[in-house]
Coordinates of N, CA and C in Angstrom, one line a residue:
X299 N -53.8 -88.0 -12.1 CA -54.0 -88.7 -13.3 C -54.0 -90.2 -13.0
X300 N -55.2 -90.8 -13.2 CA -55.1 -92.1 -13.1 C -54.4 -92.8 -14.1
X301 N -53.8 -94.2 -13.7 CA -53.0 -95.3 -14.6 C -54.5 -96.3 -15.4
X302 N -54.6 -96.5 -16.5 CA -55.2 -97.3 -16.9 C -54.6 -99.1 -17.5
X303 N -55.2 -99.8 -17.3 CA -54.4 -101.1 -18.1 C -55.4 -101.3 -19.7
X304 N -54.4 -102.1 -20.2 CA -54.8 -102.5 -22.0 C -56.6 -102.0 -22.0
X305 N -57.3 -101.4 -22.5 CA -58.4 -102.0 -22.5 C -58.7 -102.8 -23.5
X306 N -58.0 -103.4 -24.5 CA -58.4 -104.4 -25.2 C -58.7 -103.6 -26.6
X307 N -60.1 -104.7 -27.3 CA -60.6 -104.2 -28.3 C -62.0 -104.0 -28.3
X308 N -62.9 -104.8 -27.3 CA -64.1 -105.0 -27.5 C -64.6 -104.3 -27.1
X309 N -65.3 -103.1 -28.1 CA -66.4 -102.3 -27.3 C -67.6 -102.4 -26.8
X310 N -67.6 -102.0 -25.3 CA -69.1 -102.1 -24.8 C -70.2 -101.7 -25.8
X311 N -71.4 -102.2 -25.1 CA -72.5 -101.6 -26.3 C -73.4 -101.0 -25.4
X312 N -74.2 -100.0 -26.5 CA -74.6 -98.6 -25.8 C -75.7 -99.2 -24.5
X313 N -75.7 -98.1 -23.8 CA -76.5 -98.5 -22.6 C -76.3 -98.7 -21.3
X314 N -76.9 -98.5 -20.4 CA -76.3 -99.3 -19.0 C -75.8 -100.3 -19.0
X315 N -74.6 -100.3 -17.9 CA -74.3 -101.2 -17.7 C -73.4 -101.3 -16.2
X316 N -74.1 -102.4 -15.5 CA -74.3 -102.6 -14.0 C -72.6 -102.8 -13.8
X317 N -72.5 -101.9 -12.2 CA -71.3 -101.9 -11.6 C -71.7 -102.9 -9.9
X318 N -70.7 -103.9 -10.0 CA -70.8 -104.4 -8.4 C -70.6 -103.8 -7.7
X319 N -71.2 -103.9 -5.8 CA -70.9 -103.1 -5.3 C -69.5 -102.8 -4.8
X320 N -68.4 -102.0 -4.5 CA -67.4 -102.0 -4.3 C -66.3 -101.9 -5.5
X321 N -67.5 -102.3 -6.9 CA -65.8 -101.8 -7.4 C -66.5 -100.0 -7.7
X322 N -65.6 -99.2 -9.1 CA -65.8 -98.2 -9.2 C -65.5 -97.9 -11.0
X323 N -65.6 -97.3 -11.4 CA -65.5 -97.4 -13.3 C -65.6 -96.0 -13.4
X324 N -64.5 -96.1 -14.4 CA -63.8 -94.7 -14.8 C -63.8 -94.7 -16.4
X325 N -64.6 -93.5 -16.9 CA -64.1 -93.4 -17.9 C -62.4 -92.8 -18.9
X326 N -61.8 -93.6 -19.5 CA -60.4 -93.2 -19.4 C -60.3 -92.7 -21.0
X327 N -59.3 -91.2 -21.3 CA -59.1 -90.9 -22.3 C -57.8 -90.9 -22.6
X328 N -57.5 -91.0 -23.6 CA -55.6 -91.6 -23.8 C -55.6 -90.4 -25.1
X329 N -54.5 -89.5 -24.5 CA -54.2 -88.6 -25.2 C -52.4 -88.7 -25.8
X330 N -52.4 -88.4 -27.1 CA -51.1 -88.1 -27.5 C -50.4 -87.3 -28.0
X331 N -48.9 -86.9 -28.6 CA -48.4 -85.9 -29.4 C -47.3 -86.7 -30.0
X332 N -47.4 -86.3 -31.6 CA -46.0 -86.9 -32.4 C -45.3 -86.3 -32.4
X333 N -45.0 -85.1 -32.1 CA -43.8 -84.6 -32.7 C -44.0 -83.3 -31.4
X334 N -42.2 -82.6 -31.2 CA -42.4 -81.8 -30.4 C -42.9 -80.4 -30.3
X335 N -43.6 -79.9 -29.2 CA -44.1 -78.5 -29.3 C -43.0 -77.5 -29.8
X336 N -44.1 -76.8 -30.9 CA -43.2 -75.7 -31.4 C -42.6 -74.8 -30.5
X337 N -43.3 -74.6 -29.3 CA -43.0 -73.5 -28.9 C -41.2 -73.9 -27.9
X338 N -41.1 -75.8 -27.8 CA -40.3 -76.0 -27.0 C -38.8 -75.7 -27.8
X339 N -39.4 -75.6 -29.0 CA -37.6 -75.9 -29.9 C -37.0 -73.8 -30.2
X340 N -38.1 -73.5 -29.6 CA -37.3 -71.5 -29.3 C -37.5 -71.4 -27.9
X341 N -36.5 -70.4 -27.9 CA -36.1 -69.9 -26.4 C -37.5 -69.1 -25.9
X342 N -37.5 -69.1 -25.0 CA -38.7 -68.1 -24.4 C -38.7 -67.4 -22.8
X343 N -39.3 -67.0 -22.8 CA -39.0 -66.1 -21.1 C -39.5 -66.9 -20.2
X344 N -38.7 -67.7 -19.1 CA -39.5 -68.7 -18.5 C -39.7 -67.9 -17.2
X345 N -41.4 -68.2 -17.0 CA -42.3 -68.0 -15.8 C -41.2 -67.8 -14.5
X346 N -41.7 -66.7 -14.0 CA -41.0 -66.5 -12.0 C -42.1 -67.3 -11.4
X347 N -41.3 -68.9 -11.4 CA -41.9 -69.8 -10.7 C -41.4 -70.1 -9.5
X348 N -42.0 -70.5 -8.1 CA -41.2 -70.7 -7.0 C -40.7 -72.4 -6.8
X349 N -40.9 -72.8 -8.0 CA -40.5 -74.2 -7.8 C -39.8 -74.6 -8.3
X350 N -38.8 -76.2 -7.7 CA -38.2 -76.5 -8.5 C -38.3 -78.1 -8.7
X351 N -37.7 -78.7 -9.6 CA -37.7 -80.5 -9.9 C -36.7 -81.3 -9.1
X352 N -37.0 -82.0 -8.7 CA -35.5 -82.7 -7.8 C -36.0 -84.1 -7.8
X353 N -35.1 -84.7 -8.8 CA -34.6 -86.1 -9.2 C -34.7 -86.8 -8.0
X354 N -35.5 -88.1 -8.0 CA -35.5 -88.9 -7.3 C -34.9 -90.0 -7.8
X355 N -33.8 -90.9 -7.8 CA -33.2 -92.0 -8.0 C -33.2 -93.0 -7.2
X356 N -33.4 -93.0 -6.3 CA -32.8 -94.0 -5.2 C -34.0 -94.0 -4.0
X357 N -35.4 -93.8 -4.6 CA -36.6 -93.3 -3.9 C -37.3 -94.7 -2.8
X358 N -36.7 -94.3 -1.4 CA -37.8 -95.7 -0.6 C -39.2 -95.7 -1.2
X359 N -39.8 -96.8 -1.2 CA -41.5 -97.1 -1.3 C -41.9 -96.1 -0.3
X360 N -41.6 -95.9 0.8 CA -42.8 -95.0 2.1 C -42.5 -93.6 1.4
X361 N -41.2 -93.1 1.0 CA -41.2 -92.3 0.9 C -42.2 -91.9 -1.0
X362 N -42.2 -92.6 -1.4 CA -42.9 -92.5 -3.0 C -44.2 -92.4 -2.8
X363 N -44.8 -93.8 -1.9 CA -45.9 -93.5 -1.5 C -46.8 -92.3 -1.1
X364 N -46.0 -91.8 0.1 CA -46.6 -90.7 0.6 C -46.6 -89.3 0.0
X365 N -45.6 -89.5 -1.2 CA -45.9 -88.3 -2.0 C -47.2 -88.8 -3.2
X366 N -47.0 -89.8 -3.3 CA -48.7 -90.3 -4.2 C -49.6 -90.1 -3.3
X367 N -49.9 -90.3 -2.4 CA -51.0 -90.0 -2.0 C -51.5 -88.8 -1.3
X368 N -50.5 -88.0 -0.8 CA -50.6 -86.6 -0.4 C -51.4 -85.7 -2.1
X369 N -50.3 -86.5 -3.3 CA -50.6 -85.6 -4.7 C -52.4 -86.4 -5.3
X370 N -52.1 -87.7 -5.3 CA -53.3 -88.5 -5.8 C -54.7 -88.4 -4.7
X371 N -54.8 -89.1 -3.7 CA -55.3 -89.2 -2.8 C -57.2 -88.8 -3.0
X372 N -56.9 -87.3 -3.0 CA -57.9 -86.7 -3.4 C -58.6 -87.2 -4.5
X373 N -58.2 -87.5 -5.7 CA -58.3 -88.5 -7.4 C -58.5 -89.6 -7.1
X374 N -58.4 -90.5 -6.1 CA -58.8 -91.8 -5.9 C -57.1 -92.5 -6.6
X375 N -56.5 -91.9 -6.7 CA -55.4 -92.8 -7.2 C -54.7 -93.9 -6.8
X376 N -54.4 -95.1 -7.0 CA -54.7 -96.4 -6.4 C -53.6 -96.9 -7.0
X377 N -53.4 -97.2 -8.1 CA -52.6 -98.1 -8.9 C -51.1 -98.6 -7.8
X378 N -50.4 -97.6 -7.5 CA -49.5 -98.1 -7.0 C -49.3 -98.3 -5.7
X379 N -50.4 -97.9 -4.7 CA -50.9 -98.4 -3.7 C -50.9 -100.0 -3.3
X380 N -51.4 -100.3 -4.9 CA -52.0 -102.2 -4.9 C -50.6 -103.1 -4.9
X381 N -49.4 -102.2 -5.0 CA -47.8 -102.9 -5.2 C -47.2 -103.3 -4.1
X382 N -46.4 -104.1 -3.8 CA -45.9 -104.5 -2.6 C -44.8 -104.1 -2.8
X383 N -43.9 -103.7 -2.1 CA -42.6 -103.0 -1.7 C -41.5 -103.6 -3.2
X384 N -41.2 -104.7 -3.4 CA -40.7 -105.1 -4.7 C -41.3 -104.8 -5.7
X385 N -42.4 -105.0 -6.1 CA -43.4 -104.5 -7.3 C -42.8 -103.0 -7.3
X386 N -43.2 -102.4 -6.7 CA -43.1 -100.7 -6.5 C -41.6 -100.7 -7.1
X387 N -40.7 -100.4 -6.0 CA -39.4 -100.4 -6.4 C -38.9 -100.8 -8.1
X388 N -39.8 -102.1 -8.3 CA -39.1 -102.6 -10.0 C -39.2 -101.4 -10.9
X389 N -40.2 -100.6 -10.6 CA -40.8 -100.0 -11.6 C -40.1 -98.3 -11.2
X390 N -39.9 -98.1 -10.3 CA -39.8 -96.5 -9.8 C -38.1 -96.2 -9.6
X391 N -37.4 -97.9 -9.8 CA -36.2 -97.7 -9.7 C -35.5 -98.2 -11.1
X392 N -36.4 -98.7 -12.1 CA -35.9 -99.2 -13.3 C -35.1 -98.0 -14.1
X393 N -34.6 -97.9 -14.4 CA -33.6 -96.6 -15.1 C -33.9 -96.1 -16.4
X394 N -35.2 -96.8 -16.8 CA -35.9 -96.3 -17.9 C -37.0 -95.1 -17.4
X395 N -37.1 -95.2 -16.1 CA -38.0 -94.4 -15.2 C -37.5 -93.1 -14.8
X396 N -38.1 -91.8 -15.1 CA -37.4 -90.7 -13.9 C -39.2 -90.3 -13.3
X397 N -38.2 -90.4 -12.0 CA -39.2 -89.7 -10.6 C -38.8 -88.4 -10.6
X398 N -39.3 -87.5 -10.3 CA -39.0 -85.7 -9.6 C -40.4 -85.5 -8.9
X399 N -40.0 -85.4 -7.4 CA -40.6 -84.5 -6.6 C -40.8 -82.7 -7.0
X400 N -41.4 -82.3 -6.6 CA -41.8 -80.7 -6.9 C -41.4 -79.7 -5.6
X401 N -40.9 -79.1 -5.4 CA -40.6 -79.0 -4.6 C -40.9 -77.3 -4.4
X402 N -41.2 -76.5 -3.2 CA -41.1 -75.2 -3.5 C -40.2 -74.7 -2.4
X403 N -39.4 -73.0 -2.5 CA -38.5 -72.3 -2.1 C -38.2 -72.9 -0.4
X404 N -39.3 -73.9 0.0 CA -38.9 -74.2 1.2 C -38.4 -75.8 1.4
X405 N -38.5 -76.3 -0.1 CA -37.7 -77.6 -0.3 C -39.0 -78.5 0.0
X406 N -40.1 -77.6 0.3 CA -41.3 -79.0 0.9 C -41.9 -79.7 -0.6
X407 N -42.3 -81.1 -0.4 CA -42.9 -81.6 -1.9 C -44.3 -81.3 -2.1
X408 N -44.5 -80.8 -3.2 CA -46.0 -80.3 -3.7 C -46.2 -81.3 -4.8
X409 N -45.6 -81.7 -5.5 CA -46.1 -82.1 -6.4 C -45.1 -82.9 -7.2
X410 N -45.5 -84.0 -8.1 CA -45.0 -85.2 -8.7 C -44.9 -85.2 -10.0
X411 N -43.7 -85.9 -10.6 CA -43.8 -85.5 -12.3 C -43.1 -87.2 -12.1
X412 N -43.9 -88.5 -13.1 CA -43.1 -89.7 -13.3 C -43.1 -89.8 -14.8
X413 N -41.7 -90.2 -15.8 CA -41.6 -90.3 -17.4 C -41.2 -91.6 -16.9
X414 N -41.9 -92.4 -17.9 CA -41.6 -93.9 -18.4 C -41.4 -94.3 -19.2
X415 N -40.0 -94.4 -20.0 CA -39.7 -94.3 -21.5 C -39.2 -96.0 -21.5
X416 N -39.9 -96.9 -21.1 CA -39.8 -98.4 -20.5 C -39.9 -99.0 -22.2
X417 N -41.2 -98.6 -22.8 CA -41.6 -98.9 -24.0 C -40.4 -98.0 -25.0
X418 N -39.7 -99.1 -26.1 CA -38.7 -98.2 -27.1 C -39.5 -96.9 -28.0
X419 N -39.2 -96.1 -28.1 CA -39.3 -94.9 -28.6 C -41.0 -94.3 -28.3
X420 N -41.6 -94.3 -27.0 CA -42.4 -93.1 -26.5 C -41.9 -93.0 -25.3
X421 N -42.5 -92.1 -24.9 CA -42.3 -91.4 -23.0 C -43.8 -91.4 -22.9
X422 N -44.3 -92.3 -21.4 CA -45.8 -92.2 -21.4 C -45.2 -90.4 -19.7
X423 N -46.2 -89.8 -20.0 CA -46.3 -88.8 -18.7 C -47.2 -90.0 -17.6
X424 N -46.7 -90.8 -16.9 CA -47.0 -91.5 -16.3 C -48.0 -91.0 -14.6
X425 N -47.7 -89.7 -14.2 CA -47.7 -89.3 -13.1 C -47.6 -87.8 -12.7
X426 N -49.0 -87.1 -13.0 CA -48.8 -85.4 -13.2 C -49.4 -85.0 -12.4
X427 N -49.1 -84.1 -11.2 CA -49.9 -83.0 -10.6 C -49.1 -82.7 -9.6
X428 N -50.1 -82.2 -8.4 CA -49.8 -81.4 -7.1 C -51.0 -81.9 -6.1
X429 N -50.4 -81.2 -5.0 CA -51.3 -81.4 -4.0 C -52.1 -80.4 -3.9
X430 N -53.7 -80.9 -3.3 CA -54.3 -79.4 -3.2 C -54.3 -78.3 -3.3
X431 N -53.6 -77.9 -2.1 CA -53.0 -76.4 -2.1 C -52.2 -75.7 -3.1
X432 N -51.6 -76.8 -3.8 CA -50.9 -75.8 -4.7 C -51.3 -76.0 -6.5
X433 N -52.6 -76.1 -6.4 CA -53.4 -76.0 -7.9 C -54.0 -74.9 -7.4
X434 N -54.5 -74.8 -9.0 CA -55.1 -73.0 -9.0 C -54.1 -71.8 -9.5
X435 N -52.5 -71.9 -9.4 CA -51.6 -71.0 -9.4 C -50.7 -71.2 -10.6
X436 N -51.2 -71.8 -11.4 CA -51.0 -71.8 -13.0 C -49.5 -72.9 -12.9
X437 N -49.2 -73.7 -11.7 CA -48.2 -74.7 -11.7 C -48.1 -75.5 -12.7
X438 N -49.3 -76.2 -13.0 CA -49.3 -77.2 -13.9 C -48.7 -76.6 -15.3
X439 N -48.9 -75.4 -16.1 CA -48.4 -75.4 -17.1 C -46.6 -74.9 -17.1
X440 N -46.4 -74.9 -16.1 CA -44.5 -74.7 -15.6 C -44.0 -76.1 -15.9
X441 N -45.0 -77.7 -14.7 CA -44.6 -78.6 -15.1 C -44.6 -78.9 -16.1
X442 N -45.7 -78.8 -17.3 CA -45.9 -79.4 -18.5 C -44.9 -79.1 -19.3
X443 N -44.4 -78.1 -19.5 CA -43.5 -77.6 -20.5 C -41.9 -78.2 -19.6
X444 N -42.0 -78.3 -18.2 CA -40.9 -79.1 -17.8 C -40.6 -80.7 -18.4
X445 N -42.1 -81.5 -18.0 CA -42.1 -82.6 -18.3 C -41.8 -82.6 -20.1
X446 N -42.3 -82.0 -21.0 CA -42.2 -82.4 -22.2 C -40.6 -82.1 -22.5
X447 N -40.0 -81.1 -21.9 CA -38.9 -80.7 -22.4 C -37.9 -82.0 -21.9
X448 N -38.2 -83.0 -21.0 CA -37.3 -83.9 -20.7 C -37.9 -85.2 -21.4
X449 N -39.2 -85.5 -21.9 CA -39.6 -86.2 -22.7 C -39.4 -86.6 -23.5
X450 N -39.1 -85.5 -24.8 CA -38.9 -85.2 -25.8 C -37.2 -85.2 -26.3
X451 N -36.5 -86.8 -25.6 CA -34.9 -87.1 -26.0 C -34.8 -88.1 -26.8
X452 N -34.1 -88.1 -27.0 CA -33.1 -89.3 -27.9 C -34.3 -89.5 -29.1
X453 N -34.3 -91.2 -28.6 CA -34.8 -91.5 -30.2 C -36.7 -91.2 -29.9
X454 N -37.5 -90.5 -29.0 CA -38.5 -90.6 -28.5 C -39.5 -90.2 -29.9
X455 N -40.5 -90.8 -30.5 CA -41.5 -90.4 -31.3 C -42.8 -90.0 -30.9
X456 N -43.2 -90.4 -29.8 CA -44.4 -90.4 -29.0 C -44.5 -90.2 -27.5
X457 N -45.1 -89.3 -26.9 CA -45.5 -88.8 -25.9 C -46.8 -89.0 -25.7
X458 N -47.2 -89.6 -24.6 CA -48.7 -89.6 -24.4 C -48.8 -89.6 -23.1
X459 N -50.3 -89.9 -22.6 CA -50.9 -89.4 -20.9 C -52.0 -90.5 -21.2
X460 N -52.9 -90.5 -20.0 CA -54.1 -90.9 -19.9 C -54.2 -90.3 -18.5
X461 N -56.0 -90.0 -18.8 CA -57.0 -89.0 -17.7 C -58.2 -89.8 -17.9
X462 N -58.6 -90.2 -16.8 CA -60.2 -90.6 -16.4 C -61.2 -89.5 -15.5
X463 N -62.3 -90.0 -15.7 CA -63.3 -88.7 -14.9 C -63.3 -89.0 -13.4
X464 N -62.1 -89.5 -12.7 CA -62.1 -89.4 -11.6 C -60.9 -88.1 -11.2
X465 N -60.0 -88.0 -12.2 CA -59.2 -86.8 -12.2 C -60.4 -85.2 -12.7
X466 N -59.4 -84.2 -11.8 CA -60.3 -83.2 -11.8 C -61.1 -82.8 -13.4
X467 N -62.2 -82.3 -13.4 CA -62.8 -81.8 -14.4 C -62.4 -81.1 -15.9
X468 N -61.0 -80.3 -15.3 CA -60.5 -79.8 -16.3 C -59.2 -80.2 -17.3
X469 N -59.3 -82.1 -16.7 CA -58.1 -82.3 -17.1 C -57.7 -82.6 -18.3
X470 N -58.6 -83.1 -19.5 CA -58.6 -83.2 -20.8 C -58.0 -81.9 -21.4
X471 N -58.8 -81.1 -20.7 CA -58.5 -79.4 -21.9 C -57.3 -78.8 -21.4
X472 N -57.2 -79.1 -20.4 CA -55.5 -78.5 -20.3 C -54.6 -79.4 -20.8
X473 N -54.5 -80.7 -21.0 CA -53.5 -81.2 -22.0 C -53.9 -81.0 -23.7
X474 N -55.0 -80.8 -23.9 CA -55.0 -80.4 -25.3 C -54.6 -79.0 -25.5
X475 N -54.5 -78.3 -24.7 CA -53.8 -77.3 -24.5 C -52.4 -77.5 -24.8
X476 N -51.7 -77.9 -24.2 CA -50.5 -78.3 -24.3 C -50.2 -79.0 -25.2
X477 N -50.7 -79.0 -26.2 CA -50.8 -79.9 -27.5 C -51.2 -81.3 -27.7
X478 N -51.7 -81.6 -26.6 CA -52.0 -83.3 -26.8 C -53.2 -83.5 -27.6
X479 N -53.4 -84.7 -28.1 CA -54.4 -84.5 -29.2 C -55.3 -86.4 -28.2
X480 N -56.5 -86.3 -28.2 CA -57.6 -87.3 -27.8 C -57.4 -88.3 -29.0
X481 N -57.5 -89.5 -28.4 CA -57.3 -90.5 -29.7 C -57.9 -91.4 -29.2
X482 N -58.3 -91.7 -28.5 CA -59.3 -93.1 -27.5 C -59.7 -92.8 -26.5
X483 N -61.0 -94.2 -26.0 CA -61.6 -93.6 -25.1 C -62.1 -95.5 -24.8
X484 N -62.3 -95.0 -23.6 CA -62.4 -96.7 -22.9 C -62.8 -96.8 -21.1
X485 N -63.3 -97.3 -20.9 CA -64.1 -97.8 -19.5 C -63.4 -98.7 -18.8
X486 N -62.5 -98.2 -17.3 CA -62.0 -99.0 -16.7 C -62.7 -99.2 -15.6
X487 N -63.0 -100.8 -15.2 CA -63.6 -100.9 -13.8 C -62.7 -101.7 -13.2
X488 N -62.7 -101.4 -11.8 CA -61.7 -101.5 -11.0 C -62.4 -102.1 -9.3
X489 N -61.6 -102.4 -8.3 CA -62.1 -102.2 -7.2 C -61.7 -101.0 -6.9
X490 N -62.9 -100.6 -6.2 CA -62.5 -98.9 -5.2 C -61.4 -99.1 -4.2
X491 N -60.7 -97.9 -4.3 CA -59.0 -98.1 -3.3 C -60.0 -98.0 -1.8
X492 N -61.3 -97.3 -2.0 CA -61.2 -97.2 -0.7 C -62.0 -98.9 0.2
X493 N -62.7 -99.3 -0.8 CA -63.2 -100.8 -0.1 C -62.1 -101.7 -0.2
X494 N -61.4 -101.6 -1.0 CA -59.9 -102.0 -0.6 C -59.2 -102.2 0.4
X495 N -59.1 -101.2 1.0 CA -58.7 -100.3 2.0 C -57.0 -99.8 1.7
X496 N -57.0 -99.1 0.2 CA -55.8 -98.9 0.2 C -55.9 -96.9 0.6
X497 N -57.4 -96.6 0.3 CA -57.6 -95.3 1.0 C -58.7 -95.0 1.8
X498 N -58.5 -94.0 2.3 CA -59.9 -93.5 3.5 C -61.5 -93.2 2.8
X499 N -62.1 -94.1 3.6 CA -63.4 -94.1 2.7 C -63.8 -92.5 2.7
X500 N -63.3 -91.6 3.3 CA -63.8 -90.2 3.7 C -63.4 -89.1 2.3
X501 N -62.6 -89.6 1.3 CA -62.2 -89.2 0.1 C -63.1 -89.6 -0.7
X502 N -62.9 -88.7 -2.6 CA -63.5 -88.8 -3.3 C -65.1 -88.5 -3.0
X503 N -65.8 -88.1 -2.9 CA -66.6 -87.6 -2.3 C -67.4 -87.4 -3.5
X504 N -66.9 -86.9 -4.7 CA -68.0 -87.0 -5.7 C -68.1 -88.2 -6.2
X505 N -67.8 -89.4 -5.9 CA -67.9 -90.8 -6.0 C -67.6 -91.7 -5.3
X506 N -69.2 -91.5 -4.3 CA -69.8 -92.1 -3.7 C -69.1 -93.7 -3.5
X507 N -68.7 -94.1 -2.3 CA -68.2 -95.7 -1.6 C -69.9 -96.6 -1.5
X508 N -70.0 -97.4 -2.5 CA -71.1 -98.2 -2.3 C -70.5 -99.6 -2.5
X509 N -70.7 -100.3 -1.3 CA -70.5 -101.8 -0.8 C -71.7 -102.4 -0.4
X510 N -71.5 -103.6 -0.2 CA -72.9 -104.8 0.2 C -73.1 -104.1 1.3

């Protein structure tokens, strides 16, 4: 799941419109939910899942990192790549923040769940998935109903996500699935992590590295 910033208010107008070489432009959809899923406030039979959440508090930058990019990497995920060791930390150690690694029966990390309840009364899902290997096996809807169920405290009114078309194909309809509802839509252009060089130009592959 990519991070987007403000896009503002001014809408582009219809048509092409030219990308420099080196950066990259994502279309970004910002999905929400007001109120909590019904299905979260009854008991229900929870999934024989081999995973579990383990709270990260006190997380080094190498060690954050390399779970972002083992999980993002393939997505082009960048954002917190561009932070320097203080930047990172402000934000991953702020106590408005919870980190959980994903862990399965062998304690190894698969996958990343980040809530940012920084802003008074929403939780953004700031940081959702897995690594490669372990999509496909119906994980994501274990985490979802994980993440909402810890989202969904105190005084929280609003839960929301954002997904760009650089995250995989199906990632809009599985959170509308999960009840999130599409409410905007906006165009981020960026420099590419990989002319950057915050990733290997040998990634992302359905979106082509074009430089001078």
């Amino acid at each position: 799941m990519a991070i987007a910033h403000d896009p503002g208010t001014a809408p582009l107008g219809q048509g092409f419109h030219a990308i420099a070489p080196g950066d990259l432009a994502a279309v970004v959809t910002a999905l929400e939910m007001r109120e909590m899923p019904a299905a979260l406030r009854r008991p229900g039979i929870e999934p024989d899942v081999p995973l579990q959440l383990e709270r990260w508090t006190d997380c080094a930058p190498e060690r954050y990192r390399l779970l972002y990019k083992r999980v993002g990497a393939p997505w082009l995920w960048w954002s917190r790549l561009a932070l320097d060791d203080a930047a990172l930390m402000a934000i991953i150690h702020d106590p408005a923040v919870e980190l959980y690694a994903v862990t399965d029966r062998a304690r190894i990390e698969i996958g990343m769940l980040e809530l940012d309840f920084r802003t008074p009364g929403a939780c953004e899902i700031a940081f959702f998935g897995f690594v490669p290997k372990a999509t496909g096996h119906g994980f994501g809807r274990w985490l979802m109903r994980r993440a909402l169920q810890r989202a969904w405290t105190g005084a929280v009114e609003k839960v929301w996500v954002h997904t760009c078309t650089l995250d995989g194909p199906g990632a809009v309809a599985f959170y509308v699935r999960q009840g999130f509802v599409p409410h905007s839509r906006f165009v981020e252009v960026f420099r590419d992590p990989r002319a950057a060089g915050l990733l290997g130009a040998d990634l992302g592959a359905l979106h082509p590295l074009i430089v001078d």
